PDB file with SEQRES, HELIX, SHEET and CRYST1 records, atoms N, CA, C and O in Angstrom:
SEQRES   1 A   82  THR ARG ARG TRP TRP LEU ARG SER ASP ARG HIS LEU ALA          
SEQRES   2 A   82  PRO GLU CYS LEU ALA ASP HIS THR ARG ALA LYS ARG LEU          
SEQRES   3 A   82  LYS GLU ASN LEU THR MET LYS GLN LEU ALA HIS LYS LEU          
SEQRES   4 A   82  GLY LEU ALA HIS GLY THR LEU LYS TYR TRP GLU LEU HIS          
SEQRES   5 A   82  LYS SER LYS PRO MET GLY HIS ASN ARG LYS THR LEU VAL          
SEQRES   6 A   82  ASP TYR LEU GLY PHE ASP PRO GLU ARG LYS SER GLN MET          
SEQRES   7 A   82  PRO THR GLN CYS                                              
HELIX    1 AA1 TRP A    4  LEU A    6  5                                   3    
HELIX    2 AA2 LEU A   17  LYS A   27  1                                  11    
HELIX    3 AA3 MET A   32  LEU A   39  1                                   8    
HELIX    4 AA4 HIS A   43  GLU A   50  1                                   8    
HELIX    5 AA5 GLY A   58  LEU A   68  1                                  11    
HELIX    6 AA6 PRO A   72  LYS A   75  1                                   4    
CRYST1    1.000    1.000    1.000  90.00  90.00  90.00 P 1           1          
ATOM      1  N   THR A   1       3.174 -17.581  13.853  1.00  0.00           N  
ATOM      2  CA  THR A   1       4.172 -16.527  13.594  1.00  0.00           C  
ATOM      3  C   THR A   1       3.628 -15.670  12.383  1.00  0.00           C  
ATOM      4  O   THR A   1       3.157 -16.181  11.367  1.00  0.00           O  
ATOM      5  N   ARG A   2       3.738 -14.379  12.588  1.00  0.00           N  
ATOM      6  CA  ARG A   2       3.362 -13.498  11.523  1.00  0.00           C  
ATOM      7  C   ARG A   2       4.477 -13.403  10.483  1.00  0.00           C  
ATOM      8  O   ARG A   2       5.661 -13.452  10.816  1.00  0.00           O  
ATOM      9  N   ARG A   3       4.092 -13.271   9.262  1.00  0.00           N  
ATOM     10  CA  ARG A   3       5.081 -13.149   8.188  1.00  0.00           C  
ATOM     11  C   ARG A   3       5.707 -11.791   8.220  1.00  0.00           C  
ATOM     12  O   ARG A   3       5.080 -10.831   8.668  1.00  0.00           O  
ATOM     13  N   TRP A   4       6.903 -11.684   7.767  1.00  0.00           N  
ATOM     14  CA  TRP A   4       7.666 -10.375   7.866  1.00  0.00           C  
ATOM     15  C   TRP A   4       6.960  -9.216   7.168  1.00  0.00           C  
ATOM     16  O   TRP A   4       7.043  -8.076   7.627  1.00  0.00           O  
ATOM     17  N   TRP A   5       6.267  -9.493   6.066  1.00  0.00           N  
ATOM     18  CA  TRP A   5       5.613  -8.388   5.361  1.00  0.00           C  
ATOM     19  C   TRP A   5       4.333  -7.912   6.034  1.00  0.00           C  
ATOM     20  O   TRP A   5       3.771  -6.885   5.653  1.00  0.00           O  
ATOM     21  N   LEU A   6       3.873  -8.657   7.033  1.00  0.00           N  
ATOM     22  CA  LEU A   6       2.624  -8.251   7.762  1.00  0.00           C  
ATOM     23  C   LEU A   6       2.996  -7.594   9.083  1.00  0.00           C  
ATOM     24  O   LEU A   6       2.117  -7.115   9.800  1.00  0.00           O  
ATOM     25  N   ARG A   7       4.287  -7.561   9.419  1.00  0.00           N  
ATOM     26  CA  ARG A   7       4.654  -7.078  10.742  1.00  0.00           C  
ATOM     27  C   ARG A   7       4.495  -5.550  10.773  1.00  0.00           C  
ATOM     28  O   ARG A   7       4.956  -4.842   9.877  1.00  0.00           O  
ATOM     29  N   SER A   8       3.827  -5.065  11.834  1.00  0.00           N  
ATOM     30  CA  SER A   8       3.598  -3.672  11.954  1.00  0.00           C  
ATOM     31  C   SER A   8       4.826  -2.928  12.500  1.00  0.00           C  
ATOM     32  O   SER A   8       4.849  -1.697  12.514  1.00  0.00           O  
ATOM     33  N   ASP A   9       5.831  -3.665  12.944  1.00  0.00           N  
ATOM     34  CA  ASP A   9       7.048  -3.011  13.442  1.00  0.00           C  
ATOM     35  C   ASP A   9       8.100  -2.889  12.329  1.00  0.00           C  
ATOM     36  O   ASP A   9       9.255  -2.577  12.620  1.00  0.00           O  
ATOM     37  N   ARG A  10       7.746  -3.116  11.123  1.00  0.00           N  
ATOM     38  CA  ARG A  10       8.671  -2.951   9.983  1.00  0.00           C  
ATOM     39  C   ARG A  10       8.878  -1.455   9.734  1.00  0.00           C  
ATOM     40  O   ARG A  10       7.962  -0.775   9.271  1.00  0.00           O  
ATOM     41  N   HIS A  11      10.063  -0.942  10.033  1.00  0.00           N  
ATOM     42  CA  HIS A  11      10.288   0.523   9.952  1.00  0.00           C  
ATOM     43  C   HIS A  11      11.076   0.906   8.738  1.00  0.00           C  
ATOM     44  O   HIS A  11      12.184   1.430   8.859  1.00  0.00           O  
ATOM     45  N   LEU A  12      10.550   0.666   7.600  1.00  0.00           N  
ATOM     46  CA  LEU A  12      11.192   1.077   6.352  1.00  0.00           C  
ATOM     47  C   LEU A  12      10.528   2.342   5.817  1.00  0.00           C  
ATOM     48  O   LEU A  12       9.308   2.480   5.906  1.00  0.00           O  
ATOM     49  N   ALA A  13      11.290   3.243   5.277  1.00  0.00           N  
ATOM     50  CA  ALA A  13      10.733   4.469   4.719  1.00  0.00           C  
ATOM     51  C   ALA A  13       9.919   4.061   3.481  1.00  0.00           C  
ATOM     52  O   ALA A  13      10.416   3.314   2.638  1.00  0.00           O  
ATOM     53  N   PRO A  14       8.678   4.541   3.363  1.00  0.00           N  
ATOM     54  CA  PRO A  14       7.884   4.183   2.178  1.00  0.00           C  
ATOM     55  C   PRO A  14       8.539   4.801   0.906  1.00  0.00           C  
ATOM     56  O   PRO A  14       8.999   5.943   0.908  1.00  0.00           O  
ATOM     57  N   GLU A  15       8.555   4.006  -0.147  1.00  0.00           N  
ATOM     58  CA  GLU A  15       9.191   4.424  -1.382  1.00  0.00           C  
ATOM     59  C   GLU A  15       8.221   4.606  -2.549  1.00  0.00           C  
ATOM     60  O   GLU A  15       8.460   5.423  -3.438  1.00  0.00           O  
ATOM     61  N   CYS A  16       7.122   3.840  -2.541  1.00  0.00           N  
ATOM     62  CA  CYS A  16       6.200   3.860  -3.630  1.00  0.00           C  
ATOM     63  C   CYS A  16       4.785   3.915  -3.153  1.00  0.00           C  
ATOM     64  O   CYS A  16       4.521   3.936  -1.951  1.00  0.00           O  
ATOM     65  N   LEU A  17       3.858   3.941  -4.105  1.00  0.00           N  
ATOM     66  CA  LEU A  17       2.449   4.017  -3.793  1.00  0.00           C  
ATOM     67  C   LEU A  17       1.988   2.901  -2.826  1.00  0.00           C  
ATOM     68  O   LEU A  17       1.267   3.179  -1.868  1.00  0.00           O  
ATOM     69  N   ALA A  18       2.391   1.676  -3.066  1.00  0.00           N  
ATOM     70  CA  ALA A  18       2.028   0.543  -2.243  1.00  0.00           C  
ATOM     71  C   ALA A  18       2.597   0.708  -0.823  1.00  0.00           C  
ATOM     72  O   ALA A  18       1.907   0.422   0.155  1.00  0.00           O  
ATOM     73  N   ASP A  19       3.837   1.164  -0.710  1.00  0.00           N  
ATOM     74  CA  ASP A  19       4.425   1.301   0.624  1.00  0.00           C  
ATOM     75  C   ASP A  19       3.734   2.428   1.387  1.00  0.00           C  
ATOM     76  O   ASP A  19       3.462   2.284   2.579  1.00  0.00           O  
ATOM     77  N   HIS A  20       3.434   3.589   0.697  1.00  0.00           N  
ATOM     78  CA  HIS A  20       2.736   4.657   1.394  1.00  0.00           C  
ATOM     79  C   HIS A  20       1.318   4.219   1.804  1.00  0.00           C  
ATOM     80  O   HIS A  20       0.845   4.597   2.875  1.00  0.00           O  
ATOM     81  N   THR A  21       0.657   3.447   0.985  1.00  0.00           N  
ATOM     82  CA  THR A  21      -0.672   3.017   1.312  1.00  0.00           C  
ATOM     83  C   THR A  21      -0.607   2.130   2.566  1.00  0.00           C  
ATOM     84  O   THR A  21      -1.409   2.299   3.485  1.00  0.00           O  
ATOM     85  N   ARG A  22       0.329   1.203   2.602  1.00  0.00           N  
ATOM     86  CA  ARG A  22       0.448   0.303   3.719  1.00  0.00           C  
ATOM     87  C   ARG A  22       0.779   1.111   5.008  1.00  0.00           C  
ATOM     88  O   ARG A  22       0.214   0.857   6.071  1.00  0.00           O  
ATOM     89  N   ALA A  23       1.683   2.061   4.885  1.00  0.00           N  
ATOM     90  CA  ALA A  23       2.039   2.885   6.067  1.00  0.00           C  
ATOM     91  C   ALA A  23       0.805   3.618   6.591  1.00  0.00           C  
ATOM     92  O   ALA A  23       0.568   3.612   7.799  1.00  0.00           O  
ATOM     93  N   LYS A  24       0.021   4.242   5.731  1.00  0.00           N  
ATOM     94  CA  LYS A  24      -1.127   5.007   6.140  1.00  0.00           C  
ATOM     95  C   LYS A  24      -2.193   4.025   6.745  1.00  0.00           C  
ATOM     96  O   LYS A  24      -2.832   4.342   7.748  1.00  0.00           O  
ATOM     97  N   ARG A  25      -2.363   2.835   6.112  1.00  0.00           N  
ATOM     98  CA  ARG A  25      -3.304   1.860   6.643  1.00  0.00           C  
ATOM     99  C   ARG A  25      -2.941   1.472   8.057  1.00  0.00           C  
ATOM    100  O   ARG A  25      -3.816   1.422   8.922  1.00  0.00           O  
ATOM    101  N   LEU A  26      -1.666   1.195   8.320  1.00  0.00           N  
ATOM    102  CA  LEU A  26      -1.223   0.805   9.628  1.00  0.00           C  
ATOM    103  C   LEU A  26      -1.348   1.929  10.642  1.00  0.00           C  
ATOM    104  O   LEU A  26      -1.648   1.697  11.813  1.00  0.00           O  
ATOM    105  N   LYS A  27      -1.111   3.163  10.170  1.00  0.00           N  
ATOM    106  CA  LYS A  27      -1.235   4.309  11.091  1.00  0.00           C  
ATOM    107  C   LYS A  27      -2.689   4.508  11.465  1.00  0.00           C  
ATOM    108  O   LYS A  27      -2.976   4.970  12.570  1.00  0.00           O  
ATOM    109  N   GLU A  28      -3.599   4.182  10.598  1.00  0.00           N  
ATOM    110  CA  GLU A  28      -5.022   4.307  10.848  1.00  0.00           C  
ATOM    111  C   GLU A  28      -5.585   3.053  11.571  1.00  0.00           C  
ATOM    112  O   GLU A  28      -6.782   2.985  11.848  1.00  0.00           O  
ATOM    113  N   ASN A  29      -4.728   2.083  11.867  1.00  0.00           N  
ATOM    114  CA  ASN A  29      -5.111   0.814  12.520  1.00  0.00           C  
ATOM    115  C   ASN A  29      -6.210   0.101  11.706  1.00  0.00           C  
ATOM    116  O   ASN A  29      -7.214  -0.352  12.256  1.00  0.00           O  
ATOM    117  N   LEU A  30      -5.991   0.017  10.394  1.00  0.00           N  
ATOM    118  CA  LEU A  30      -6.934  -0.718   9.603  1.00  0.00           C  
ATOM    119  C   LEU A  30      -6.300  -2.000   9.067  1.00  0.00           C  
ATOM    120  O   LEU A  30      -5.106  -2.026   8.765  1.00  0.00           O  
ATOM    121  N   THR A  31      -7.102  -3.070   8.949  1.00  0.00           N  
ATOM    122  CA  THR A  31      -6.596  -4.242   8.356  1.00  0.00           C  
ATOM    123  C   THR A  31      -6.709  -4.106   6.824  1.00  0.00           C  
ATOM    124  O   THR A  31      -7.400  -3.208   6.344  1.00  0.00           O  
ATOM    125  N   MET A  32      -6.064  -4.951   6.077  1.00  0.00           N  
ATOM    126  CA  MET A  32      -6.150  -4.908   4.620  1.00  0.00           C  
ATOM    127  C   MET A  32      -7.664  -5.045   4.217  1.00  0.00           C  
ATOM    128  O   MET A  32      -8.150  -4.343   3.330  1.00  0.00           O  
ATOM    129  N   LYS A  33      -8.345  -5.935   4.877  1.00  0.00           N  
ATOM    130  CA  LYS A  33      -9.734  -6.106   4.500  1.00  0.00           C  
ATOM    131  C   LYS A  33     -10.588  -4.868   4.792  1.00  0.00           C  
ATOM    132  O   LYS A  33     -11.470  -4.506   4.013  1.00  0.00           O  
ATOM    133  N   GLN A  34     -10.311  -4.242   5.912  1.00  0.00           N  
ATOM    134  CA  GLN A  34     -11.072  -2.993   6.198  1.00  0.00           C  
ATOM    135  C   GLN A  34     -10.780  -1.910   5.207  1.00  0.00           C  
ATOM    136  O   GLN A  34     -11.701  -1.236   4.746  1.00  0.00           O  
ATOM    137  N   LEU A  35      -9.517  -1.715   4.859  1.00  0.00           N  
ATOM    138  CA  LEU A  35      -9.178  -0.657   3.881  1.00  0.00           C  
ATOM    139  C   LEU A  35      -9.734  -1.001   2.512  1.00  0.00           C  
ATOM    140  O   LEU A  35     -10.248  -0.118   1.827  1.00  0.00           O  
ATOM    141  N   ALA A  36      -9.646  -2.278   2.084  1.00  0.00           N  
ATOM    142  CA  ALA A  36     -10.169  -2.673   0.832  1.00  0.00           C  
ATOM    143  C   ALA A  36     -11.696  -2.368   0.724  1.00  0.00           C  
ATOM    144  O   ALA A  36     -12.174  -1.888  -0.303  1.00  0.00           O  
ATOM    145  N   HIS A  37     -12.421  -2.657   1.795  1.00  0.00           N  
ATOM    146  CA  HIS A  37     -13.827  -2.399   1.877  1.00  0.00           C  
ATOM    147  C   HIS A  37     -14.064  -0.881   1.807  1.00  0.00           C  
ATOM    148  O   HIS A  37     -14.956  -0.430   1.088  1.00  0.00           O  
ATOM    149  N   LYS A  38     -13.298  -0.118   2.524  1.00  0.00           N  
ATOM    150  CA  LYS A  38     -13.433   1.391   2.557  1.00  0.00           C  
ATOM    151  C   LYS A  38     -13.210   1.964   1.189  1.00  0.00           C  
ATOM    152  O   LYS A  38     -13.852   2.949   0.822  1.00  0.00           O  
ATOM    153  N   LEU A  39     -12.287   1.359   0.393  1.00  0.00           N  
ATOM    154  CA  LEU A  39     -11.955   1.917  -0.927  1.00  0.00           C  
ATOM    155  C   LEU A  39     -12.740   1.239  -2.042  1.00  0.00           C  
ATOM    156  O   LEU A  39     -12.628   1.637  -3.202  1.00  0.00           O  
ATOM    157  N   GLY A  40     -13.533   0.221  -1.712  1.00  0.00           N  
ATOM    158  CA  GLY A  40     -14.294  -0.427  -2.740  1.00  0.00           C  
ATOM    159  C   GLY A  40     -13.492  -1.405  -3.576  1.00  0.00           C  
ATOM    160  O   GLY A  40     -13.831  -1.652  -4.733  1.00  0.00           O  
ATOM    161  N   LEU A  41     -12.419  -1.973  -2.998  1.00  0.00           N  
ATOM    162  CA  LEU A  41     -11.540  -2.886  -3.717  1.00  0.00           C  
ATOM    163  C   LEU A  41     -11.672  -4.288  -3.130  1.00  0.00           C  
ATOM    164  O   LEU A  41     -12.169  -4.461  -2.017  1.00  0.00           O  
ATOM    165  N   ALA A  42     -11.221  -5.291  -3.892  1.00  0.00           N  
ATOM    166  CA  ALA A  42     -11.166  -6.621  -3.394  1.00  0.00           C  
ATOM    167  C   ALA A  42      -9.963  -6.753  -2.455  1.00  0.00           C  
ATOM    168  O   ALA A  42      -8.909  -6.173  -2.714  1.00  0.00           O  
ATOM    169  N   HIS A  43     -10.115  -7.501  -1.387  1.00  0.00           N  
ATOM    170  CA  HIS A  43      -9.088  -7.696  -0.412  1.00  0.00           C  
ATOM    171  C   HIS A  43      -7.803  -8.227  -1.083  1.00  0.00           C  
ATOM    172  O   HIS A  43      -6.699  -7.768  -0.789  1.00  0.00           O  
ATOM    173  N   GLY A  44      -7.976  -9.199  -1.983  1.00  0.00           N  
ATOM    174  CA  GLY A  44      -6.812  -9.813  -2.650  1.00  0.00           C  
ATOM    175  C   GLY A  44      -6.055  -8.786  -3.493  1.00  0.00           C  
ATOM    176  O   GLY A  44      -4.828  -8.837  -3.578  1.00  0.00           O  
ATOM    177  N   THR A  45      -6.762  -7.882  -4.100  1.00  0.00           N  
ATOM    178  CA  THR A  45      -6.153  -6.837  -4.913  1.00  0.00           C  
ATOM    179  C   THR A  45      -5.206  -5.976  -4.078  1.00  0.00           C  
ATOM    180  O   THR A  45      -4.055  -5.758  -4.456  1.00  0.00           O  
ATOM    181  N   LEU A  46      -5.700  -5.492  -2.950  1.00  0.00           N  
ATOM    182  CA  LEU A  46      -4.896  -4.658  -2.035  1.00  0.00           C  
ATOM    183  C   LEU A  46      -3.719  -5.498  -1.516  1.00  0.00           C  
ATOM    184  O   LEU A  46      -2.604  -4.986  -1.414  1.00  0.00           O  
ATOM    185  N   LYS A  47      -3.941  -6.742  -1.195  1.00  0.00           N  
ATOM    186  CA  LYS A  47      -2.895  -7.593  -0.663  1.00  0.00           C  
ATOM    187  C   LYS A  47      -1.745  -7.752  -1.692  1.00  0.00           C  
ATOM    188  O   LYS A  47      -0.570  -7.651  -1.336  1.00  0.00           O  
ATOM    189  N   TYR A  48      -2.110  -8.005  -2.992  1.00  0.00           N  
ATOM    190  CA  TYR A  48      -1.098  -8.147  -3.989  1.00  0.00           C  
ATOM    191  C   TYR A  48      -0.302  -6.840  -4.194  1.00  0.00           C  
ATOM    192  O   TYR A  48       0.902  -6.880  -4.444  1.00  0.00           O  
ATOM    193  N   TRP A  49      -0.984  -5.680  -4.087  1.00  0.00           N  
ATOM    194  CA  TRP A  49      -0.250  -4.386  -4.202  1.00  0.00           C  
ATOM    195  C   TRP A  49       0.763  -4.271  -3.077  1.00  0.00           C  
ATOM    196  O   TRP A  49       1.939  -3.993  -3.309  1.00  0.00           O  
ATOM    197  N   GLU A  50       0.288  -4.491  -1.841  1.00  0.00           N  
ATOM    198  CA  GLU A  50       1.162  -4.335  -0.668  1.00  0.00           C  
ATOM    199  C   GLU A  50       2.362  -5.307  -0.722  1.00  0.00           C  
ATOM    200  O   GLU A  50       3.453  -4.976  -0.258  1.00  0.00           O  
ATOM    201  N   LEU A  51       2.153  -6.475  -1.278  1.00  0.00           N  
ATOM    202  CA  LEU A  51       3.232  -7.459  -1.354  1.00  0.00           C  
ATOM    203  C   LEU A  51       4.063  -7.265  -2.623  1.00  0.00           C  
ATOM    204  O   LEU A  51       4.969  -8.061  -2.868  1.00  0.00           O  
ATOM    205  N   HIS A  52       3.794  -6.236  -3.445  1.00  0.00           N  
ATOM    206  CA  HIS A  52       4.493  -5.927  -4.631  1.00  0.00           C  
ATOM    207  C   HIS A  52       4.437  -7.065  -5.665  1.00  0.00           C  
ATOM    208  O   HIS A  52       5.395  -7.310  -6.398  1.00  0.00           O  
ATOM    209  N   LYS A  53       3.278  -7.754  -5.698  1.00  0.00           N  
ATOM    210  CA  LYS A  53       3.068  -8.784  -6.727  1.00  0.00           C  
ATOM    211  C   LYS A  53       2.378  -8.192  -7.945  1.00  0.00           C  
ATOM    212  O   LYS A  53       2.408  -8.785  -9.023  1.00  0.00           O  
ATOM    213  N   SER A  54       1.776  -7.063  -7.789  1.00  0.00           N  
ATOM    214  CA  SER A  54       1.190  -6.332  -8.910  1.00  0.00           C  
ATOM    215  C   SER A  54       1.170  -4.849  -8.574  1.00  0.00           C  
ATOM    216  O   SER A  54       1.422  -4.468  -7.431  1.00  0.00           O  
ATOM    217  N   LYS A  55       0.867  -3.995  -9.577  1.00  0.00           N  
ATOM    218  CA  LYS A  55       0.851  -2.551  -9.382  1.00  0.00           C  
ATOM    219  C   LYS A  55      -0.529  -2.036  -9.700  1.00  0.00           C  
ATOM    220  O   LYS A  55      -1.155  -2.498 -10.654  1.00  0.00           O  
ATOM    221  N   PRO A  56      -1.015  -1.099  -8.930  1.00  0.00           N  
ATOM    222  CA  PRO A  56      -2.281  -0.482  -9.167  1.00  0.00           C  
ATOM    223  C   PRO A  56      -2.207   0.323 -10.460  1.00  0.00           C  
ATOM    224  O   PRO A  56      -1.246   1.061 -10.676  1.00  0.00           O  
ATOM    225  N   MET A  57      -3.227   0.184 -11.330  1.00  0.00           N  
ATOM    226  CA  MET A  57      -3.275   0.890 -12.570  1.00  0.00           C  
ATOM    227  C   MET A  57      -4.636   1.634 -12.753  1.00  0.00           C  
ATOM    228  O   MET A  57      -5.626   1.297 -12.104  1.00  0.00           O  
ATOM    229  N   GLY A  58      -4.653   2.597 -13.605  1.00  0.00           N  
ATOM    230  CA  GLY A  58      -5.912   3.253 -13.989  1.00  0.00           C  
ATOM    231  C   GLY A  58      -6.724   3.791 -12.803  1.00  0.00           C  
ATOM    232  O   GLY A  58      -6.228   4.525 -11.948  1.00  0.00           O  
ATOM    233  N   HIS A  59      -7.957   3.398 -12.803  1.00  0.00           N  
ATOM    234  CA  HIS A  59      -8.888   3.890 -11.792  1.00  0.00           C  
ATOM    235  C   HIS A  59      -8.470   3.483 -10.358  1.00  0.00           C  
ATOM    236  O   HIS A  59      -8.600   4.272  -9.423  1.00  0.00           O  
ATOM    237  N   ASN A  60      -7.961   2.224 -10.199  1.00  0.00           N  
ATOM    238  CA  ASN A  60      -7.479   1.726  -8.879  1.00  0.00           C  
ATOM    239  C   ASN A  60      -6.316   2.587  -8.354  1.00  0.00           C  
ATOM    240  O   ASN A  60      -6.244   2.896  -7.165  1.00  0.00           O  
ATOM    241  N   ARG A  61      -5.417   2.962  -9.260  1.00  0.00           N  
ATOM    242  CA  ARG A  61      -4.292   3.826  -8.887  1.00  0.00           C  
ATOM    243  C   ARG A  61      -4.805   5.122  -8.372  1.00  0.00           C  
ATOM    244  O   ARG A  61      -4.345   5.594  -7.332  1.00  0.00           O  
ATOM    245  N   LYS A  62      -5.764   5.735  -9.072  1.00  0.00           N  
ATOM    246  CA  LYS A  62      -6.337   7.001  -8.695  1.00  0.00           C  
ATOM    247  C   LYS A  62      -7.039   6.856  -7.340  1.00  0.00           C  
ATOM    248  O   LYS A  62      -7.007   7.789  -6.538  1.00  0.00           O  
ATOM    249  N   THR A  63      -7.655   5.739  -7.075  1.00  0.00           N  
ATOM    250  CA  THR A  63      -8.316   5.476  -5.782  1.00  0.00           C  
ATOM    251  C   THR A  63      -7.259   5.563  -4.650  1.00  0.00           C  
ATOM    252  O   THR A  63      -7.513   6.185  -3.619  1.00  0.00           O  
ATOM    253  N   LEU A  64      -6.117   4.960  -4.840  1.00  0.00           N  
ATOM    254  CA  LEU A  64      -5.065   4.994  -3.812  1.00  0.00           C  
ATOM    255  C   LEU A  64      -4.467   6.369  -3.682  1.00  0.00           C  
ATOM    256  O   LEU A  64      -4.189   6.799  -2.563  1.00  0.00           O  
ATOM    257  N   VAL A  65      -4.255   7.084  -4.771  1.00  0.00           N  
ATOM    258  CA  VAL A  65      -3.693   8.441  -4.700  1.00  0.00           C  
ATOM    259  C   VAL A  65      -4.706   9.374  -3.960  1.00  0.00           C  
ATOM    260  O   VAL A  65      -4.310  10.254  -3.194  1.00  0.00           O  
ATOM    261  N   ASP A  66      -6.026   9.148  -4.218  1.00  0.00           N  
ATOM    262  CA  ASP A  66      -7.040   9.981  -3.515  1.00  0.00           C  
ATOM    263  C   ASP A  66      -6.998   9.604  -2.058  1.00  0.00           C  
ATOM    264  O   ASP A  66      -7.099  10.505  -1.225  1.00  0.00           O  
ATOM    265  N   TYR A  67      -6.859   8.365  -1.678  1.00  0.00           N  
ATOM    266  CA  TYR A  67      -6.800   7.953  -0.296  1.00  0.00           C  
ATOM    267  C   TYR A  67      -5.637   8.538   0.426  1.00  0.00           C  
ATOM    268  O   TYR A  67      -5.769   8.971   1.571  1.00  0.00           O  
ATOM    269  N   LEU A  68      -4.458   8.566  -0.234  1.00  0.00           N  
ATOM    270  CA  LEU A  68      -3.237   9.195   0.375  1.00  0.00           C  
ATOM    271  C   LEU A  68      -3.343  10.672   0.376  1.00  0.00           C  
ATOM    272  O   LEU A  68      -2.876  11.307   1.322  1.00  0.00           O  
ATOM    273  N   GLY A  69      -3.912  11.250  -0.594  1.00  0.00           N  
ATOM    274  CA  GLY A  69      -3.972  12.734  -0.731  1.00  0.00           C  
ATOM    275  C   GLY A  69      -2.792  13.302  -1.502  1.00  0.00           C  
ATOM    276  O   GLY A  69      -2.628  14.518  -1.589  1.00  0.00           O  
ATOM    277  N   PHE A  70      -1.972  12.421  -2.063  1.00  0.00           N  
ATOM    278  CA  PHE A  70      -0.874  12.799  -2.873  1.00  0.00           C  
ATOM    279  C   PHE A  70      -0.330  11.631  -3.654  1.00  0.00           C  
ATOM    280  O   PHE A  70      -0.642  10.487  -3.321  1.00  0.00           O  
ATOM    281  N   ASP A  71       0.468  11.862  -4.676  1.00  0.00           N  
ATOM    282  CA  ASP A  71       1.008  10.773  -5.483  1.00  0.00           C  
ATOM    283  C   ASP A  71       2.518  10.687  -5.213  1.00  0.00           C  
ATOM    284  O   ASP A  71       3.283  11.469  -5.777  1.00  0.00           O  
ATOM    285  N   PRO A  72       2.946   9.776  -4.383  1.00  0.00           N  
ATOM    286  CA  PRO A  72       4.405   9.691  -4.004  1.00  0.00           C  
ATOM    287  C   PRO A  72       5.260   9.375  -5.154  1.00  0.00           C  
ATOM    288  O   PRO A  72       6.436   9.733  -5.084  1.00  0.00           O  
ATOM    289  N   GLU A  73       4.845   8.750  -6.216  1.00  0.00           N  
ATOM    290  CA  GLU A  73       5.663   8.403  -7.355  1.00  0.00           C  
ATOM    291  C   GLU A  73       5.856   9.600  -8.269  1.00  0.00           C  
ATOM    292  O   GLU A  73       6.815   9.610  -9.041  1.00  0.00           O  
ATOM    293  N   ARG A  74       5.028  10.572  -8.226  1.00  0.00           N  
ATOM    294  CA  ARG A  74       5.183  11.808  -9.060  1.00  0.00           C  
ATOM    295  C   ARG A  74       6.102  12.785  -8.419  1.00  0.00           C  
ATOM    296  O   ARG A  74       6.691  13.603  -9.126  1.00  0.00           O  
ATOM    297  N   LYS A  75       6.270  12.757  -7.100  1.00  0.00           N  
ATOM    298  CA  LYS A  75       7.123  13.730  -6.439  1.00  0.00           C  
ATOM    299  C   LYS A  75       8.592  13.404  -6.635  1.00  0.00           C  
ATOM    300  O   LYS A  75       9.444  14.287  -6.534  1.00  0.00           O  
ATOM    301  N   SER A  76       8.895  12.141  -6.914  1.00  0.00           N  
ATOM    302  CA  SER A  76      10.250  11.779  -7.112  1.00  0.00           C  
ATOM    303  C   SER A  76      10.611  11.676  -8.592  1.00  0.00           C  
ATOM    304  O   SER A  76       9.822  11.200  -9.409  1.00  0.00           O  
ATOM    305  N   GLN A  77      11.781  12.117  -8.908  1.00  0.00           N  
ATOM    306  CA  GLN A  77      12.284  12.023 -10.304  1.00  0.00           C  
ATOM    307  C   GLN A  77      12.970  10.668 -10.520  1.00  0.00           C  
ATOM    308  O   GLN A  77      13.226  10.273 -11.657  1.00  0.00           O  
ATOM    309  N   MET A  78      13.268   9.953  -9.408  1.00  0.00           N  
ATOM    310  CA  MET A  78      13.945   8.685  -9.519  1.00  0.00           C  
ATOM    311  C   MET A  78      12.907   7.610  -9.675  1.00  0.00           C  
ATOM    312  O   MET A  78      11.875   7.632  -9.005  1.00  0.00           O  
ATOM    313  N   PRO A  79      13.186   6.615 -10.605  1.00  0.00           N  
ATOM    314  CA  PRO A  79      12.255   5.518 -10.721  1.00  0.00           C  
ATOM    315  C   PRO A  79      12.222   4.655  -9.431  1.00  0.00           C  
ATOM    316  O   PRO A  79      13.258   4.474  -8.792  1.00  0.00           O  
ATOM    317  N   THR A  80      11.072   4.138  -9.059  1.00  0.00           N  
ATOM    318  CA  THR A  80      10.934   3.360  -7.851  1.00  0.00           C  
ATOM    319  C   THR A  80      11.250   1.896  -8.145  1.00  0.00           C  
ATOM    320  O   THR A  80      11.189   1.464  -9.296  1.00  0.00           O  
ATOM    321  N   GLN A  81      11.578   1.153  -7.133  1.00  0.00           N  
ATOM    322  CA  GLN A  81      11.851  -0.260  -7.273  1.00  0.00           C  
ATOM    323  C   GLN A  81      10.672  -1.110  -6.987  1.00  0.00           C  
ATOM    324  O   GLN A  81      10.820  -2.325  -6.860  1.00  0.00           O  
ATOM    325  N   CYS A  82       9.538  -0.562  -6.880  1.00  0.00           N  
ATOM    326  CA  CYS A  82       8.326  -1.284  -6.521  1.00  0.00           C  
ATOM    327  C   CYS A  82       7.677  -1.880  -7.728  1.00  0.00           C  
ATOM    328  O   CYS A  82       6.636  -2.528  -7.613  1.00  0.00           O  
TER     329      CYS A  82                                                      
END                                                                             
C-alpha cells in the first residue's frame, strides 16, 4: 500500500515551495530520485522537503525556485503553513 503523501491522486492546491515542487514533479512524471538527480540534490533532501520535515534554504531554495520558474512564497502576503 502506498503511503498517503506519495499518492499521485492527492488533489490539494499547492501552498508552498515544497508543494509546488511536488506538483510539478508529478506533472512531469518524475520520481523523487529522478528529480533530485536532475537538480543535483540528494534524494533524501528532496524527500524531506516534500514531506515537510525540513525547508529548503539558501542555494537549494534557489535551485527549486529556478526549477519552478517562480517563487510561490513571494507571491503571497500570507505566511505559509509549510
